[in-house]
Coordinates of C-alpha atoms and ligand atoms in Angstrom, one line a residue:
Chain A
X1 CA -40.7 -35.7 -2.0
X2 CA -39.1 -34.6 1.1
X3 CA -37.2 -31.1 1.1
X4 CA -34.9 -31.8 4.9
X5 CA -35.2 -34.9 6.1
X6 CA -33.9 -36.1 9.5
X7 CA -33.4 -39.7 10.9
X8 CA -33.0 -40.9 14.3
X9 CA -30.2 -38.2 15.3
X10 CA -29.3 -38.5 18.3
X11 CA -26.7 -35.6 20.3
X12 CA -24.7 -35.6 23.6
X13 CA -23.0 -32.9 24.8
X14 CA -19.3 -33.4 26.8
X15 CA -19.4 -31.2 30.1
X16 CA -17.4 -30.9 32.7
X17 CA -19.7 -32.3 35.0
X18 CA -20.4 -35.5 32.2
X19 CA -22.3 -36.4 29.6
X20 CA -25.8 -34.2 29.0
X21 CA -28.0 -35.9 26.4
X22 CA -29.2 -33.0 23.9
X23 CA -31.7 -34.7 21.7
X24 CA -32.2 -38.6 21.5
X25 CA -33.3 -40.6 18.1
X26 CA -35.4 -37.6 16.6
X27 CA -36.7 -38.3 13.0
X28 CA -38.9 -35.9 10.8
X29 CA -39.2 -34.9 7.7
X30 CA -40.5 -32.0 5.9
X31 CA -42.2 -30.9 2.4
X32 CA -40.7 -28.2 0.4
X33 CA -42.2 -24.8 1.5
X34 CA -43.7 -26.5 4.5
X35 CA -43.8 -24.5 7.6
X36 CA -42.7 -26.4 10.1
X37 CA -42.9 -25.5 14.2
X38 CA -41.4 -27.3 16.4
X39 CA -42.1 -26.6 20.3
X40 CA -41.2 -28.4 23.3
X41 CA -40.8 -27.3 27.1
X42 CA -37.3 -25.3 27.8
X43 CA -34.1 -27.7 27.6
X44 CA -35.7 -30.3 25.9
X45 CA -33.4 -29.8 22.9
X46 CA -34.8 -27.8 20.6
X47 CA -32.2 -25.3 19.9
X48 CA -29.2 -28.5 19.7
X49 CA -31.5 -29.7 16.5
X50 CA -31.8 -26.4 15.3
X51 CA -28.3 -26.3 15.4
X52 CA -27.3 -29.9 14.1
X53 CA -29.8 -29.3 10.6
X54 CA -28.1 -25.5 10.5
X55 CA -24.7 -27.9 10.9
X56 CA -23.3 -26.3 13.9
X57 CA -23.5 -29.4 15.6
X58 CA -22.2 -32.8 14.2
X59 CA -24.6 -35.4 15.7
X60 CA -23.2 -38.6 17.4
X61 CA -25.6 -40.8 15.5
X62 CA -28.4 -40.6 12.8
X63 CA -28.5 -38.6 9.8
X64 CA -29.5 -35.0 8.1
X65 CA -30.0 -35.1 4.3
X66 CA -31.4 -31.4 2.9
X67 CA -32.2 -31.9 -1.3
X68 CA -31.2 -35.6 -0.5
X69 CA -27.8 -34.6 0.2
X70 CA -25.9 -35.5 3.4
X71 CA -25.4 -32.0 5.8
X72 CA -21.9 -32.1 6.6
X73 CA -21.8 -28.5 8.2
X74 CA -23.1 -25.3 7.3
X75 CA -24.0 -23.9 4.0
X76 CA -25.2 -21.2 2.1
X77 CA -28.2 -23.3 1.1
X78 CA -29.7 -23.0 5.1
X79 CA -30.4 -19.1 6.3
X80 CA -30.3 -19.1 10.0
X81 CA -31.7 -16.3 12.2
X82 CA -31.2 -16.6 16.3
X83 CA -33.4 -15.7 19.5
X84 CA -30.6 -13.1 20.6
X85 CA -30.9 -9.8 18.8
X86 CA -27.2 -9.4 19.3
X87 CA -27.1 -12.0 16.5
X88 CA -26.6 -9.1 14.1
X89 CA -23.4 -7.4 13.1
X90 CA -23.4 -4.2 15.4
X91 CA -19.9 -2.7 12.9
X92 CA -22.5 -2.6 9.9
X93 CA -25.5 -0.8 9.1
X94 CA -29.0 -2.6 8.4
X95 CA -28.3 -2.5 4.5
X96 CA -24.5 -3.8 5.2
X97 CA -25.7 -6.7 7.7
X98 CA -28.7 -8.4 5.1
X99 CA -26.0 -7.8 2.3
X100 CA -23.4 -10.0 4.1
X101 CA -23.8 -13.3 2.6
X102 CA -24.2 -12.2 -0.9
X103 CA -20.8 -10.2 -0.3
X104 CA -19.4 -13.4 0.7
X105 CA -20.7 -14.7 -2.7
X106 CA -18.8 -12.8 -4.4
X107 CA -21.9 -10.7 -5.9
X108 CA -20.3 -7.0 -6.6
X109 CA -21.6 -4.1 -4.8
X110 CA -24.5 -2.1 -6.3
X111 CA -26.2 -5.7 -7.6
X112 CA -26.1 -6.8 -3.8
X113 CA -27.4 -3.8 -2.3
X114 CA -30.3 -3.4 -4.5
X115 CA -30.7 -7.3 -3.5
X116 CA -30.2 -6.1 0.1
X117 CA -32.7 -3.2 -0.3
X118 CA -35.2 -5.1 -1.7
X119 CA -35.3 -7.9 1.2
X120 CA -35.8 -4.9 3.6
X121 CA -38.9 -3.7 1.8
X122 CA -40.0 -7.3 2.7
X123 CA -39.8 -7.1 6.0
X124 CA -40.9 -3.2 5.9
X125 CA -37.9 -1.7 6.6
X126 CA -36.2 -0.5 4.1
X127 CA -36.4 3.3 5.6
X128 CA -33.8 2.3 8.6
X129 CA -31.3 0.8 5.6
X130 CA -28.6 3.2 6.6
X131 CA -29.2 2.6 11.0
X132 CA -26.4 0.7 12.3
X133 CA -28.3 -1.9 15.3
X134 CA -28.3 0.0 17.9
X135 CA -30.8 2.2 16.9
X136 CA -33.0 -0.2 16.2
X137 CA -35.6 -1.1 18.5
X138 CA -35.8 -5.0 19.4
X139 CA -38.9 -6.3 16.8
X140 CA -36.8 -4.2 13.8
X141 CA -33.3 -5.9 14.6
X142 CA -34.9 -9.3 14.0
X143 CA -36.6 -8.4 11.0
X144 CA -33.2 -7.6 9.7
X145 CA -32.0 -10.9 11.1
X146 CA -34.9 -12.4 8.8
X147 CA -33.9 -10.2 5.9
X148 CA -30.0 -10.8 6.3
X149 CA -31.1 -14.6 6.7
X150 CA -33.5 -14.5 3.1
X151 CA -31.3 -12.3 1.0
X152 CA -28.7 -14.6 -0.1
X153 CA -31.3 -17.0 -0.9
X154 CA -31.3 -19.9 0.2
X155 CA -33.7 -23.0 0.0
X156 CA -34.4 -23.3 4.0
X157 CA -34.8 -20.7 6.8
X158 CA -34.1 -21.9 10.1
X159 CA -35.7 -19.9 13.4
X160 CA -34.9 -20.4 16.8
X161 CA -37.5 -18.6 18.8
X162 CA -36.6 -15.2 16.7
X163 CA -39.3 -13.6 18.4
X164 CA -39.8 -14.7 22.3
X165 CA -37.6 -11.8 23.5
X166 CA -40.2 -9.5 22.2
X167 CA -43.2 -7.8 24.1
X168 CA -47.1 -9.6 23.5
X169 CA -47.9 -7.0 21.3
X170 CA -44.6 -6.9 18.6
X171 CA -44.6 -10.4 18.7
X172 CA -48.7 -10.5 17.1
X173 CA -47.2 -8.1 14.4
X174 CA -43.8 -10.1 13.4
X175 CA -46.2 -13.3 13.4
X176 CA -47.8 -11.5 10.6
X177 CA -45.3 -10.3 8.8
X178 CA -43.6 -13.6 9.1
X179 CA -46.5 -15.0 7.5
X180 CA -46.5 -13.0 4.8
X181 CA -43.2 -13.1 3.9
X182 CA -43.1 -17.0 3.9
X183 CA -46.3 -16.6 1.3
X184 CA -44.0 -14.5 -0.6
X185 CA -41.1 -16.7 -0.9
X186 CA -42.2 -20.1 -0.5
X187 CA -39.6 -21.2 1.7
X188 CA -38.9 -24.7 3.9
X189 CA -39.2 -23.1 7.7
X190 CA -38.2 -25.0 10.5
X191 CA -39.3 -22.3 13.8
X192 CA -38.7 -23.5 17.0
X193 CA -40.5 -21.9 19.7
X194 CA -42.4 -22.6 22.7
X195 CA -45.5 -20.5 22.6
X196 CA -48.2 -22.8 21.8
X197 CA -50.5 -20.2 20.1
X198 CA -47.3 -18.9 17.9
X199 CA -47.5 -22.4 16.3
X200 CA -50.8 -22.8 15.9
X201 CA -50.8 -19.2 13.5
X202 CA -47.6 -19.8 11.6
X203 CA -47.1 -24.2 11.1
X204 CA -48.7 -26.3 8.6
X205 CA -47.6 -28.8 11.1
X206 CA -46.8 -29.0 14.6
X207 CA -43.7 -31.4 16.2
X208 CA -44.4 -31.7 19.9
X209 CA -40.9 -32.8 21.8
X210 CA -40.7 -34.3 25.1
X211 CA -39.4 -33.0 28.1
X212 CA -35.3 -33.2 28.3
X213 CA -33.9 -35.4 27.1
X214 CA -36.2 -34.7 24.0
X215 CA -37.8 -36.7 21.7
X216 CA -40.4 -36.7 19.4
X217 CA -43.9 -36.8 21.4
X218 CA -46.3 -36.2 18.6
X219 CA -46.7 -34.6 15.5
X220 CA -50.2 -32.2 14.7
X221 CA -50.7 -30.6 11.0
X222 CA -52.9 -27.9 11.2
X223 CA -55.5 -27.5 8.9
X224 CA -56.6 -24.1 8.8
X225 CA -56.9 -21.7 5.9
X226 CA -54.5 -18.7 5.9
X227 CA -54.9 -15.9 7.3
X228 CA -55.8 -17.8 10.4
X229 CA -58.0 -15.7 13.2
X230 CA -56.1 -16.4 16.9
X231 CA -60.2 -15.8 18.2
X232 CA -61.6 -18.7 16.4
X233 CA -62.5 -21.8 18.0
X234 CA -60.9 -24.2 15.9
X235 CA -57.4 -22.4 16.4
X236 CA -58.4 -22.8 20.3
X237 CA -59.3 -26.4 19.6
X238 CA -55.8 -26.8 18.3
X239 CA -54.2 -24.8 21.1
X240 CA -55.8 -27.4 23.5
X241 CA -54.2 -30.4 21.2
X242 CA -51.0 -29.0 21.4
X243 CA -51.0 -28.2 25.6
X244 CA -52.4 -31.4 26.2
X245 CA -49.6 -33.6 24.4
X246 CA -47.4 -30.6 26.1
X247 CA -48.1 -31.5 29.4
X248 CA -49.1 -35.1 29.8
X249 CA -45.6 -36.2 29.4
X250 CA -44.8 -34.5 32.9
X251 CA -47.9 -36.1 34.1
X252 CA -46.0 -39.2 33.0
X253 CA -42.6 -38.2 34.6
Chain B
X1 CA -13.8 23.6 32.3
X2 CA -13.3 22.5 35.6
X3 CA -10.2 21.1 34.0
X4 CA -9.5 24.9 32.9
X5 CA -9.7 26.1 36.6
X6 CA -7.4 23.0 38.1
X7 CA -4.8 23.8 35.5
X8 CA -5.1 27.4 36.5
X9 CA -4.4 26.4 40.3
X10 CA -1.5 24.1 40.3
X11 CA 0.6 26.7 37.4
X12 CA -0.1 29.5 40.6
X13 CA 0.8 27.3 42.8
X14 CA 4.2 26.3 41.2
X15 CA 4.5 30.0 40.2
X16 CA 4.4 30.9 44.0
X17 CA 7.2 28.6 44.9
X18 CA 9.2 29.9 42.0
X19 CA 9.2 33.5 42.7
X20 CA 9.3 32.8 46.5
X21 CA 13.2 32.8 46.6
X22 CA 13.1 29.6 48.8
X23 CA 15.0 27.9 45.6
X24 CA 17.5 29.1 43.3
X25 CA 16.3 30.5 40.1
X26 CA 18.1 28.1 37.8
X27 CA 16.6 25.2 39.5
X28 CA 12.7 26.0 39.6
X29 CA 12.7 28.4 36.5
X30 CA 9.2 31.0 36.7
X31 CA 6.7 29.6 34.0
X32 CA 7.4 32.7 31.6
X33 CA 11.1 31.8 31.8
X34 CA 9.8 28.5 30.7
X35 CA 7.7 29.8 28.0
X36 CA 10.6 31.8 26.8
X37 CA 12.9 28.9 26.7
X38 CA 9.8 26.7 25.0
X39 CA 9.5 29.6 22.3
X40 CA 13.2 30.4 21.8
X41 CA 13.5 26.3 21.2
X42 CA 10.7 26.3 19.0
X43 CA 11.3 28.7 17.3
X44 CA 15.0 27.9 16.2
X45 CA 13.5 24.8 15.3
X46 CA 15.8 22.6 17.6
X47 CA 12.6 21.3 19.6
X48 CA 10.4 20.4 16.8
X49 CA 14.0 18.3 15.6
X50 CA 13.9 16.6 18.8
X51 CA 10.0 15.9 19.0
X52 CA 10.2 14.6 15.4
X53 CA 12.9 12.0 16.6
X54 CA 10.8 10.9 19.5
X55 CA 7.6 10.5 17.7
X56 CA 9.3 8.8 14.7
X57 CA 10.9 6.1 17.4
X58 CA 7.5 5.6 19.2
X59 CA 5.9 5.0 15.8
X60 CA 8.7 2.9 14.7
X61 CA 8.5 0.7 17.8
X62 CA 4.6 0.8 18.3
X63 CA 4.1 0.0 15.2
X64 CA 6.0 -2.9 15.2
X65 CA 4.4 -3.6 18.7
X66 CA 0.8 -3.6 17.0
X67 CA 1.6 -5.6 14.2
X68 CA 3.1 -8.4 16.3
X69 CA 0.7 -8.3 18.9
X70 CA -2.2 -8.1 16.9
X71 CA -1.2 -11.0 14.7
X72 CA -0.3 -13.0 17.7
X73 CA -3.3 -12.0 19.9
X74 CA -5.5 -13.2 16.9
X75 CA -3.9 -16.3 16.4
X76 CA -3.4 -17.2 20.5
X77 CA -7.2 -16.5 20.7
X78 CA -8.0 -18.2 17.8
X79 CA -6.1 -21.2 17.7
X80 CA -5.3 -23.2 20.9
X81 CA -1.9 -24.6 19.7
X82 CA -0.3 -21.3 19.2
X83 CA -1.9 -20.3 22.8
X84 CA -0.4 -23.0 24.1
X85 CA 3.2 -22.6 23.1
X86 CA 3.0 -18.7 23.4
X87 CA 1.3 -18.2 26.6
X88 CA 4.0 -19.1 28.7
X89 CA 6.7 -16.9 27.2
X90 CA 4.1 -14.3 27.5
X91 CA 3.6 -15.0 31.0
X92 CA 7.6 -14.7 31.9
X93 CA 8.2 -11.9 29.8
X94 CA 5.9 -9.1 30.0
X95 CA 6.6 -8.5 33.7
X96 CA 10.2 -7.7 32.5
X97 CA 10.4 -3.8 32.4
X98 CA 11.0 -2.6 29.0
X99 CA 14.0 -0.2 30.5
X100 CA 15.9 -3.4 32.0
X101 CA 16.2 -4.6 28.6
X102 CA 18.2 -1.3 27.7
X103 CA 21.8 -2.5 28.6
X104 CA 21.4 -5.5 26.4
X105 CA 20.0 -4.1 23.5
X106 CA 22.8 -1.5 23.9
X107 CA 25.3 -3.9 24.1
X108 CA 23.9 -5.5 20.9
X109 CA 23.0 -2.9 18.7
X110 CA 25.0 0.1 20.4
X111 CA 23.6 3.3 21.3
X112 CA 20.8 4.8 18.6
X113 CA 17.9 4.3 17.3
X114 CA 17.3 0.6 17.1
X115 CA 17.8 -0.1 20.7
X116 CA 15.8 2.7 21.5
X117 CA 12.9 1.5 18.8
X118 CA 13.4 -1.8 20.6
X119 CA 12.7 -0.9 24.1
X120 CA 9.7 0.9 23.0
X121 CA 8.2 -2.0 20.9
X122 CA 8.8 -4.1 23.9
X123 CA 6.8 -1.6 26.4
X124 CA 4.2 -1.8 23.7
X125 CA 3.5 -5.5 22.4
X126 CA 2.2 -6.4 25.4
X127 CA -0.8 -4.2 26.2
X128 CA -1.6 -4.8 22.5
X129 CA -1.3 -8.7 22.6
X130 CA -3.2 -9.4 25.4
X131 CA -5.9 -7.0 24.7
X132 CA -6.3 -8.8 21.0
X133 CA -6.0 -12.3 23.0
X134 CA -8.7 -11.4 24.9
X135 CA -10.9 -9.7 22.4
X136 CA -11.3 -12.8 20.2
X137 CA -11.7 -15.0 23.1
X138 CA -14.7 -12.4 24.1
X139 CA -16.6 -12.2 20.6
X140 CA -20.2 -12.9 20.3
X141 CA -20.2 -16.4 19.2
X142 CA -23.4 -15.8 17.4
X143 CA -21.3 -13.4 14.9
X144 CA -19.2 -16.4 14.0
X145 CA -21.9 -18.6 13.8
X146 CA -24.0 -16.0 11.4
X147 CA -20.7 -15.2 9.5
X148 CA -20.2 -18.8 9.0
X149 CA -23.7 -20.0 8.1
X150 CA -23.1 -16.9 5.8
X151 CA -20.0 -18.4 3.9
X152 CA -17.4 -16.2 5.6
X153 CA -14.1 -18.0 5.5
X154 CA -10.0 -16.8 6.2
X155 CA -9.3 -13.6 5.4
X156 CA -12.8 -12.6 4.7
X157 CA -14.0 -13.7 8.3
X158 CA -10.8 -11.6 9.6
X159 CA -11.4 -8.7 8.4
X160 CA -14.8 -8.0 8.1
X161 CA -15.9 -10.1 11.1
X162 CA -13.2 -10.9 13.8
X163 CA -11.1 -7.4 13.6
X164 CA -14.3 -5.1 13.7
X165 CA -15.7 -7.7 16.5
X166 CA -12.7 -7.1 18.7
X167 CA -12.4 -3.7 17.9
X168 CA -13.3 -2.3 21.4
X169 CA -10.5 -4.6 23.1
X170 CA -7.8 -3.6 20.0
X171 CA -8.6 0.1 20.8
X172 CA -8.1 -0.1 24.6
X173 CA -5.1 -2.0 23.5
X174 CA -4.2 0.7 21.3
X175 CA -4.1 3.2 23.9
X176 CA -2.5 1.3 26.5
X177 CA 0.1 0.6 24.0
X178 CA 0.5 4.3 23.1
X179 CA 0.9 5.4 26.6
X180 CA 3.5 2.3 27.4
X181 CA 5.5 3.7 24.0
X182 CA 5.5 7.1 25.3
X183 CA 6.5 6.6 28.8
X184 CA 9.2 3.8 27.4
X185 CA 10.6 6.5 24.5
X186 CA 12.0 8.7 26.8
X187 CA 13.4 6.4 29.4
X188 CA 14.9 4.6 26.0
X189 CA 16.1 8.0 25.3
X190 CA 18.2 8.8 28.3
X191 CA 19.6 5.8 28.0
X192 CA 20.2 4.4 24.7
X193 CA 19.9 7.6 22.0
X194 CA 22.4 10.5 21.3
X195 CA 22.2 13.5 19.9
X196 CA 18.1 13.6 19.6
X197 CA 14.8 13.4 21.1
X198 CA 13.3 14.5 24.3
X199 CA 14.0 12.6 26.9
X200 CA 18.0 12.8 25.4
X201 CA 17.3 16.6 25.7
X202 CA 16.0 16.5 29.4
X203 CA 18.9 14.2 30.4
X204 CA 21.5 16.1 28.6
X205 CA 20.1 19.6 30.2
X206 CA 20.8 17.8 33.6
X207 CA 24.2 18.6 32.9
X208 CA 23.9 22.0 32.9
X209 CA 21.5 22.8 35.2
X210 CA 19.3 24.1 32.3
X211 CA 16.2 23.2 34.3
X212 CA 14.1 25.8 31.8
X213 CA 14.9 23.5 29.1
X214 CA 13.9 20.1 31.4
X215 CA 10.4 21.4 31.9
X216 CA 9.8 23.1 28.6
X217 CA 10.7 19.4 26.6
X218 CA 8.5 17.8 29.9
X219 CA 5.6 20.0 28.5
X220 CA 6.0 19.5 24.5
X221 CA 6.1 15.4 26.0
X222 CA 2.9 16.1 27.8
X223 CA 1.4 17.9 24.9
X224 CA 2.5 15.5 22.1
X225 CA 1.0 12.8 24.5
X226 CA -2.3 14.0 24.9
X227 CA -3.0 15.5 21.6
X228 CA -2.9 11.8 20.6
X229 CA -5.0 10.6 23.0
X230 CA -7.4 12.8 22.9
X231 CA -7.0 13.6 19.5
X232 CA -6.2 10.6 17.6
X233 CA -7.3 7.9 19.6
X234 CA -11.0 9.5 20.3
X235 CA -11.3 10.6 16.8
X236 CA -10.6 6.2 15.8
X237 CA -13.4 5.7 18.7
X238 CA -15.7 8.1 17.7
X239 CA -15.6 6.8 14.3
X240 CA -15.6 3.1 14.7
X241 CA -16.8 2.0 18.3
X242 CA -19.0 4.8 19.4
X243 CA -21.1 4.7 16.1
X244 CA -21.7 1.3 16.3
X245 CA -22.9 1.6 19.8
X246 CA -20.3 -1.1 21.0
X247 CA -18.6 1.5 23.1
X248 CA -20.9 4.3 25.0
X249 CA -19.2 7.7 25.0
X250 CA -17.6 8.7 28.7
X251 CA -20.0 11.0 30.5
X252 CA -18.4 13.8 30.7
Ligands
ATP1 N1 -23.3 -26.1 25.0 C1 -23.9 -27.0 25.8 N2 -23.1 -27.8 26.6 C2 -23.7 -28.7 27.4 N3 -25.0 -28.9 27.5 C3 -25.8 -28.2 26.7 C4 -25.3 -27.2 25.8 N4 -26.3 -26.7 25.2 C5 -27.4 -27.3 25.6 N5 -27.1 -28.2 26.5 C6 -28.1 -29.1 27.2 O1 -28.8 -29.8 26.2 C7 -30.2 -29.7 26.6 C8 -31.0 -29.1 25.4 O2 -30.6 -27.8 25.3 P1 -31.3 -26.8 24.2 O3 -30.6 -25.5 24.3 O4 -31.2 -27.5 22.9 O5 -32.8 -26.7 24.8 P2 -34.0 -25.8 24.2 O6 -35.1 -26.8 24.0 O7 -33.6 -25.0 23.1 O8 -34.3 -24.9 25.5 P3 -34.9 -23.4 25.5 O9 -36.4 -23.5 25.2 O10 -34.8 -23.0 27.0 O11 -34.2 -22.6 24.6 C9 -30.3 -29.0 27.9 O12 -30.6 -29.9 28.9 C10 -29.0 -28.3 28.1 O13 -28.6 -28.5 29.4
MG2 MG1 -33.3 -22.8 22.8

């Protein structure tokens, strides 16, 4: 059974300067609670399918069906979190920001804040619930995003490069927490990102893109037990894989 | 307190020319004449009368002048029909000084408050429009995206995402507006009122030469003004823009 499901969508983009193809006939699908990576060299497109499964973006062709239902636009059911840390609300605290979409729900006060709370203890944070953004450092902003993006539950968590902005050494430690809190929940993740090593740690499977305008260049599962050791030669060995198909298409070019 | 020592200067200075003899008395009154004056007026209550008139028609008018141009701000920002039929007439009339609208609005509603009200909501609307016009245009699009994907919708995504969003441009428009109102009321007031408010006091002292009166209502204006800048306006900013880090403090 597939959990999202996406064939041949294809995106352009109207500019002033003409048509820009964003993506072009991509079709995947994924598993419920699959992690699933998707990298691909910068403007190949993956942030426009990002956006089209989160239903920012109405493709020109193809189709997105999430549960076996058509996307239309977005939903409740999809929990989004950005590369930008400005993504979060800088008017409310950390507490106010993950309890957002339940608020929108309709769930009353104390029942979402608990809920709130509770997602912060997930992502370890639930000392800075009272800190409004900006005094938050960079790694703690996006683990609210994350938090804000799980509490209202919803069946898939979409992640567009939540983490590049951050130094070597944050980014290791909100791979791991990451991790652990997709163990925890059992979500569908779709994480785009273009650090090579990043997907190797977190996918079960890898979808290589091509070069702009993108399309699917190979897909590689990764078999490797959990928690997998960045050192070991097999991760390596798939590191290699995923380079290789990564730069052979501009050999091709 | 570098302010306290400029203040100090220029009242020496001014106190210099007004005992020098160069000018008659009556005409550049000394500053404790003034200070007499200001407390003989305040204290027979006649000036507080007058500064309740003014501040009640610069709240009536700005208030008026907020609610429209927030509203339309939101909506020209927002939606680009209404920006479309609204930006022109914007365009043509806020270049049109509030004060040359007095002799109309006098000939249609006759001297009082409404036309002064009037004058004053139109110094004000415009500040406060195109500050709210250009604070939607200028929020982070990842906010509405986030607020969206969140099930924010309407009214909800108003208030508790576009108005907080925009609420650095609405305060600058705020303020603009406040100071527009202020300087409008008491041109509006030697023009269009009778009877009360400060600017109808300094215009109707002109007639007899009571210049002690003039610059003791000139200094409750300037007072009145800056108490709510500094007072009420940084108190909102402190509160709302400043905590949230969207605003850094001015370095003093
Ligand atoms: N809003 C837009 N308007 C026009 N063209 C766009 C827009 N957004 C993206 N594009 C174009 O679409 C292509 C794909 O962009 P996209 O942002 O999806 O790439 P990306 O893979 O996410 O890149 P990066 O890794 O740098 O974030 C690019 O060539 C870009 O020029
Ligand atoms: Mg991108």
């Amino acid at each position: 059974m597939h959990h999202i499901e996406i064939r041949n969508v294809t995106l352009v983009y109207d500019t002033p300067n003409g048509r820009v193809p964003g993506v072009r006939g991509v079709s995947f699908a994924t598993a419920p609670s699959e992690f699933l990576c998707i990298v691909g060299p910068s403007g190949c497109g993956k942030t426009t399918l990002l956006n089209i499964i989160a239903g920012f973006l109405a493709p020109a062709e193809g189709e997105i069906r999430i549960g076996g239902k058509a996307v239309t636009g977005y939903g409740l059911d999809r929990g989004i979190v950005f590369q930008d840390f400005a993504q979060l609300f800088p008017w409310r605290t950390a507490l106010g920001n993950v309890a957002f979409g339940l608020e929108m729900k309709g769930v009353p006060k104390a029942e979402r804040e608990a809920i709130a709370l509770e997602q912060l203890r997930l992502v370890k944070l639930e000392k800075f619930a009272g800190a409004y953004p900006h005094h938050l450092s960079g790694g703690m902003q996006q683990r609210v995003a994350i938090a804000r993006a799980l509490a209202y539950n919803p069946a898939v968590l979409l992640m567009d490069e939540p983490f590049a902005a951050l130094d070597a050494l944050t980014r290791d430690e909100m791979q791991r927490l990451l991790a652990e809190v997709w163990r925890a929940t059992r979500k569908t993740v779709v994480y785009v990102t273009h650090n090579v090593a990043e997907a190797v740690y977190l996918a079960d499977r890898v979808i290589v893109m091509t070069p702009h305008p993108g399309t699917i260049k190979a897909e590689v599962p990764i078999r490797l037990p959990r928690p997998r050791d960045p050192l070991s030669v097999e991760f390596l060995d798939y590191q290699k894989q995923l380079l290789r198909h990564l730069t052979q298409k501009e050999e091709a070019r | 307190m570098k302010a306290v020592v400029s203040f100090v200067v220029a009242a020496a200075l001014y106190e210099l020319v007004a005992r020098s003899g160069w000018f008659a008395q009556a005409l550049v009154p000394t500053l404790p004449a003034i200070a007499a004056t200001l407390w003989r007026t305040l204290a027979d209550g006649s000036m507080l009368n007058h500064a309740v008139a003014t501040v009640y028609r610069v709240a009536a008018g700005l208030g008026l002048a907020c609610a429209t141009g927030l509203a339309l701000g939101v909506l020209m920002g927002r939606f680009r029909a209404v920006e479309a039929f609204f930006l022109p007439l914007v365009n043509v009339l806020m270049p049109v000084p509030s004060l040359a609208w007095a002799p109309v609005f006098i000939l249609w509603f006759g001297l009082g408050n409404t036309a002064t009200i009037l004058i004053v909501f139109y110094a004000a609307t415009f500040p406060m429009l195109l500050n709210a016009w250009t604070g939607v245009r200028a929020v982070n699009p990842l906010w509405l995206r986030a607020a969206g994907a969140m099930g924010a919708r309407g009214a909800e995504l108003f208030w508790k995402v576009i108005v907080p969003a925009t609420s650095p441009f609405v305060i600058t428009g705020l303020r603009l507006a406040f100071q527009r109102a202020w300087i409008a009321v008491v041109g509006a007031e030697m023009l269009a009122a009778s009877d009360f408010g400060l600017g109808w006091v300094i215009f109707d002292a002109k007639e007899f030469l009571n210049a002690d009166v003039m610059l003791a209502s000139l200094a409750v204006i300037g007072a009145i003004g800056f108490a709510f800048e500094r007072l009420a306006f940084g108190a909102l900013e402190r509160a709302t823009v400043m905590r949230w880090g969207m605003v850094r403090a001015a370095k003093a």
